[in-house]
Amino acid sequence: MTAEPARSVDDAAAGTGSGAGVPRHVAIIMDGNGRWAQRRGLPRIAGHRKGIEAARSVVKAAGALGIEVLTLYAFSSENWSRPAAEIADLMDLLRRFIRKELEALAGEGIRIRVIGDYQAFEPDVVELIDGAIARTADNSKATLVVALNYGSQSEITQAMRAIAHDVAQGRADAADITASTIDSRLSTNGLPPLDLLIRTSGECRLSNFLLWQAAYAELYFTDTLWPDFDEQALRDAVGDFARRERRYGGL
Ligand code: IPE
Ligand code: IPE
Ligand code: MG
């Protein structure tokens, strides 16, 4: 062992103690870009730009920690209520991110998946996203799920509609609908259960993110603003998770 502090996730990875170990699926509400910029007297876009850099390094760090799935909340269905200029800036950053990072991500064996109604974005952005998904579809080292125009209530509503339709058509029996029927209709279908949900910037709410999937996720809130969230911050969060005792209603 190295001389790392006891809080290091390495202890968990080594299987010491009786905690939860390394999470398979981590989701992050990447919040605080605007405040990061504001505190420096910079425009909000500067915070978003820095936030993208943080996202890139956290993807790398997650892979190194052995996290199988990382889900990042990048744009919520409620973020349309921001000024048009900020939305345009965010879309530009998304374009640039895909163009700049896709090949490297693909080379790292990362499969990209998107949840949320990204079809509502500009056609060229949709094309870039579809290209990224297709380019990495055969990768299996780790999965990066990006939530784009995502809203959990809308996701659940669509699932309910699809199930109701099946029942109305006689393809399913209402009495046979279980939690896994609903799971299978959500955009996260097939992903491992959410283990750890992180939110940065000190806000303690879910903001319509993975409401169903977070049923037994461990929650971790940190005051760190997203642009300052780095590899060590992820290790701290994962180390905290590793020491938690998950009971799922049992003893
Ligand atoms: C998160 O940072 C990024 C997005 C929601 C796209 P914010 O832009 O919400 O930053 P704050 O919360 O205003 O500081
Ligand atoms: C949540 O952050 C959405 C993303 C991080 C993409 P917001 O900044 O939009 O959330 P609220 O408005 O503070 O709840
Ligand atoms: Mg915010």
Coordinates of C-alpha atoms and ligand atoms in Angstrom, one line a residue:
M1 CA 0.0 0.0 0.0
T2 CA 1.1 3.6 -0.6
A3 CA 1.1 6.2 2.1
E4 CA -2.3 7.5 1.0
P5 CA -4.7 8.7 3.7
A6 CA -7.3 6.3 5.1
R7 CA -10.0 8.1 3.2
S8 CA -8.5 7.0 -0.1
V9 CA -10.7 4.9 -2.3
D10 CA -7.7 2.5 -2.7
D11 CA -8.6 1.0 0.7
A12 CA -12.0 0.2 -0.6
A13 CA -10.7 -1.2 -3.8
A14 CA -8.4 -3.4 -1.8
G15 CA -11.5 -4.8 0.0
T16 CA -10.6 -3.6 3.5
G17 CA -13.4 -2.8 5.8
S18 CA -17.1 -3.6 5.4
G19 CA -18.2 -0.6 3.4
A20 CA -19.9 -0.5 0.0
G21 CA -16.7 -0.7 -2.1
V22 CA -16.2 0.9 -5.4
P23 CA -19.4 2.0 -7.0
R24 CA -20.3 0.5 -10.4
H25 CA -22.5 3.4 -11.5
V26 CA -21.9 7.0 -10.5
A27 CA -24.0 10.0 -11.6
I28 CA -23.1 13.6 -11.2
I29 CA -25.2 16.8 -11.3
M30 CA -22.4 19.1 -12.5
D31 CA -23.6 22.4 -10.9
G32 CA -21.9 25.7 -10.2
N33 CA -20.3 26.8 -13.5
G34 CA -22.1 30.2 -13.4
R35 CA -21.1 30.9 -9.8
W36 CA -17.5 29.8 -10.5
A37 CA -17.3 32.4 -13.3
Q38 CA -19.2 35.1 -11.4
R39 CA -16.7 34.9 -8.5
R40 CA -13.9 35.7 -10.9
G41 CA -15.8 38.5 -12.6
L42 CA -16.0 36.4 -15.8
P43 CA -19.0 35.7 -18.1
R44 CA -21.0 32.5 -17.3
I45 CA -19.6 30.9 -20.5
A46 CA -16.1 30.9 -19.0
G47 CA -17.5 28.7 -16.2
H48 CA -19.1 26.3 -18.7
R49 CA -15.8 26.1 -20.6
K50 CA -13.9 25.3 -17.5
G51 CA -16.7 22.9 -16.5
I52 CA -16.2 20.9 -19.7
E53 CA -12.5 20.5 -18.8
A54 CA -13.5 19.2 -15.4
A55 CA -15.9 16.8 -17.1
R56 CA -13.1 15.5 -19.3
S57 CA -10.7 14.9 -16.5
V58 CA -13.4 13.3 -14.3
V59 CA -14.2 10.8 -17.1
K60 CA -10.6 9.8 -17.1
A61 CA -10.4 9.6 -13.3
A62 CA -13.6 7.5 -13.2
G63 CA -12.1 5.0 -15.6
A64 CA -8.9 4.8 -13.5
L65 CA -11.0 4.1 -10.4
G66 CA -12.8 1.2 -12.0
I67 CA -16.2 2.9 -12.2
E68 CA -18.1 1.1 -15.0
V69 CA -20.7 3.8 -15.7
L70 CA -20.5 7.5 -15.3
T71 CA -23.6 9.5 -16.0
L72 CA -23.2 13.3 -16.3
Y73 CA -26.1 15.7 -16.2
A74 CA -25.1 18.2 -18.8
F75 CA -28.4 19.9 -19.8
S76 CA -31.8 19.5 -18.2
S77 CA -35.2 19.8 -19.8
E78 CA -35.7 22.9 -17.6
N79 CA -32.5 24.6 -18.8
W80 CA -34.4 25.8 -21.8
S81 CA -35.6 28.5 -19.5
R82 CA -32.2 30.2 -19.6
P83 CA -31.4 33.1 -21.9
A84 CA -31.1 32.1 -25.5
A85 CA -27.5 33.3 -25.6
E86 CA -26.4 31.0 -22.8
I87 CA -28.2 28.0 -24.5
A88 CA -26.4 28.8 -27.7
D89 CA -23.1 29.0 -25.9
L90 CA -23.8 25.6 -24.3
M91 CA -24.6 24.0 -27.6
D92 CA -21.4 25.4 -29.1
L93 CA -19.4 23.9 -26.3
L94 CA -21.1 20.6 -26.8
R95 CA -20.2 20.7 -30.5
R96 CA -16.6 21.5 -29.7
F97 CA -16.4 18.9 -27.0
I98 CA -17.5 16.1 -29.4
R99 CA -15.3 17.3 -32.2
K100 CA -12.2 17.6 -30.0
E101 CA -12.6 14.6 -27.6
L102 CA -14.5 11.9 -29.5
E103 CA -11.5 10.1 -31.0
A104 CA -9.7 10.1 -27.6
L105 CA -12.7 8.8 -25.8
A106 CA -13.2 6.2 -28.4
G107 CA -9.5 5.2 -28.1
E108 CA -9.9 4.8 -24.3
G109 CA -12.6 2.2 -24.9
I110 CA -15.4 4.3 -23.7
R111 CA -18.9 3.7 -25.0
I112 CA -21.0 6.9 -25.2
R113 CA -24.7 6.7 -24.5
V114 CA -27.2 9.6 -24.2
I115 CA -30.3 9.9 -22.1
G116 CA -32.8 12.7 -22.7
D117 CA -34.6 14.1 -25.7
Y118 CA -31.5 15.3 -27.6
Q119 CA -33.4 15.1 -30.9
A120 CA -34.8 18.5 -29.9
F121 CA -31.3 20.1 -30.4
E122 CA -30.2 21.7 -33.7
P123 CA -29.8 19.1 -36.5
D124 CA -26.0 19.4 -36.7
V125 CA -25.7 18.8 -32.9
V126 CA -28.0 15.8 -33.2
E127 CA -25.8 14.5 -36.0
L128 CA -22.7 14.9 -33.9
I129 CA -24.3 13.1 -31.0
D130 CA -25.5 10.3 -33.2
G131 CA -22.0 10.0 -34.7
A132 CA -20.5 9.8 -31.2
I133 CA -22.9 7.1 -30.1
A134 CA -22.3 5.1 -33.3
R135 CA -18.5 5.6 -33.2
T136 CA -18.2 4.1 -29.7
A137 CA -21.0 1.6 -29.8
D138 CA -18.7 -1.4 -29.8
N139 CA -16.6 -0.2 -26.9
S140 CA -16.9 -1.9 -23.6
K141 CA -14.3 -0.7 -21.2
A142 CA -16.5 1.9 -19.5
T143 CA -19.7 3.7 -20.4
L144 CA -20.2 7.5 -20.4
V145 CA -23.8 8.4 -20.2
V146 CA -24.5 12.1 -21.0
A147 CA -27.9 13.5 -20.0
L148 CA -28.9 16.0 -22.6
N149 CA -32.3 17.7 -22.5
Y150 CA -33.0 15.2 -19.8
G151 CA -35.9 15.4 -17.3
S152 CA -36.7 12.5 -15.1
Q153 CA -40.5 13.2 -14.8
S154 CA -40.7 13.3 -18.6
E155 CA -38.8 10.1 -18.9
I156 CA -41.1 8.3 -16.4
T157 CA -44.1 9.8 -18.2
Q158 CA -43.0 8.4 -21.5
A159 CA -42.4 5.0 -19.9
M160 CA -45.9 5.0 -18.4
R161 CA -47.4 6.0 -21.7
A162 CA -45.6 3.1 -23.5
I163 CA -46.8 0.6 -20.9
A164 CA -50.3 1.9 -20.9
H165 CA -50.3 1.6 -24.7
D166 CA -49.1 -2.1 -24.4
V167 CA -51.9 -2.8 -22.0
A168 CA -54.5 -1.0 -24.2
Q169 CA -53.3 -3.1 -27.2
G170 CA -53.6 -6.3 -25.2
R171 CA -49.8 -6.9 -25.3
A172 CA -49.4 -6.7 -21.6
D173 CA -51.5 -7.4 -18.5
A174 CA -51.7 -4.5 -15.9
A175 CA -51.3 -7.1 -13.1
D176 CA -48.0 -8.2 -14.5
I177 CA -46.3 -4.8 -14.5
T178 CA -43.5 -4.7 -12.0
A179 CA -40.6 -2.4 -11.2
S180 CA -38.5 -4.1 -13.7
T181 CA -41.1 -3.5 -16.4
I182 CA -40.7 0.2 -15.7
D183 CA -36.9 -0.1 -15.5
S184 CA -36.9 -1.6 -19.0
R185 CA -38.8 1.3 -20.4
L186 CA -36.5 4.0 -19.0
S187 CA -33.6 5.4 -21.0
T188 CA -31.2 3.9 -18.5
N189 CA -32.4 0.4 -19.4
G190 CA -29.6 -2.1 -19.2
L191 CA -27.2 0.0 -17.1
P192 CA -26.2 -1.2 -13.6
P193 CA -28.2 0.3 -10.7
L194 CA -27.2 3.8 -9.7
D195 CA -24.9 3.5 -6.7
L196 CA -23.7 7.0 -6.1
L197 CA -25.2 10.4 -7.0
I198 CA -23.0 13.4 -6.6
R199 CA -24.1 17.1 -6.7
T200 CA -21.6 19.9 -6.7
S201 CA -22.0 23.6 -5.7
G202 CA -23.8 23.1 -2.4
E203 CA -27.3 22.7 -3.7
C204 CA -29.1 19.8 -2.1
R205 CA -31.8 18.9 -4.6
L206 CA -32.2 16.4 -7.5
S207 CA -33.4 19.0 -10.1
N208 CA -35.4 16.3 -12.0
F209 CA -32.5 13.9 -12.4
L210 CA -32.8 10.1 -12.2
L211 CA -35.7 10.2 -9.7
W212 CA -36.6 6.6 -10.2
Q213 CA -33.1 5.3 -10.6
A214 CA -31.9 7.0 -7.4
A215 CA -34.2 5.0 -5.2
Y216 CA -31.3 3.4 -3.3
A217 CA -28.4 5.5 -4.5
E218 CA -26.1 7.0 -1.9
L219 CA -26.2 10.8 -2.1
Y220 CA -23.1 13.0 -1.9
F221 CA -23.3 16.7 -1.8
T222 CA -20.2 18.9 -1.9
D223 CA -19.8 22.7 -1.9
T224 CA -17.1 22.4 -4.5
L225 CA -18.2 24.2 -7.7
W226 CA -18.2 22.0 -10.7
P227 CA -15.2 23.6 -12.5
D228 CA -13.1 22.9 -9.4
F229 CA -14.2 19.3 -9.2
D230 CA -11.1 17.2 -10.1
E231 CA -9.7 13.7 -9.8
Q232 CA -9.1 14.1 -6.0
A233 CA -12.7 15.4 -5.5
L234 CA -14.0 12.3 -7.2
R235 CA -11.7 10.1 -5.1
D236 CA -13.1 11.8 -2.0
A237 CA -16.7 11.1 -3.1
V238 CA -16.0 7.5 -4.0
G239 CA -14.0 7.0 -0.8
D240 CA -16.9 8.4 1.2
F241 CA -19.2 6.0 -0.6
A242 CA -16.9 3.1 0.0
R243 CA -17.3 3.5 3.7
R244 CA -21.1 3.6 3.7
E245 CA -23.2 0.8 4.8
R246 CA -26.1 0.2 2.4
R247 CA -29.0 -1.5 4.0
Y248 CA -31.8 -1.5 1.5
G249 CA -34.4 -1.6 4.3
G250 CA -32.8 -4.6 5.9
L251 CA -30.6 -4.8 9.0
Ligands
IPE1 C1 -24.3 23.9 -14.3 O1 -23.9 25.1 -13.9 C2 -24.3 23.7 -15.8 C3 -25.6 23.7 -16.4 C4 -26.7 23.6 -15.8 C5 -25.6 23.6 -17.9 P1 -24.9 26.3 -13.8 O2 -24.9 27.0 -15.1 O3 -26.2 25.9 -13.3 O4 -24.1 27.2 -12.7 P2 -24.8 28.0 -11.5 O5 -25.7 27.0 -10.8 O6 -25.6 29.1 -12.1 O7 -23.6 28.5 -10.7
IPE2 C1 -29.1 21.0 -12.8 O1 -28.5 22.2 -12.5 C2 -28.9 20.7 -14.3 C3 -27.5 20.4 -14.7 C4 -26.5 20.4 -13.9 C5 -27.4 20.2 -16.1 P1 -29.4 23.6 -12.5 O2 -28.5 24.7 -12.2 O3 -30.2 23.7 -13.8 O4 -30.5 23.2 -11.4 P2 -31.4 24.2 -10.5 O5 -32.1 25.2 -11.4 O6 -30.4 25.0 -9.6 O7 -32.3 23.3 -9.7
MG3 MG -27.0 25.7 -11.5

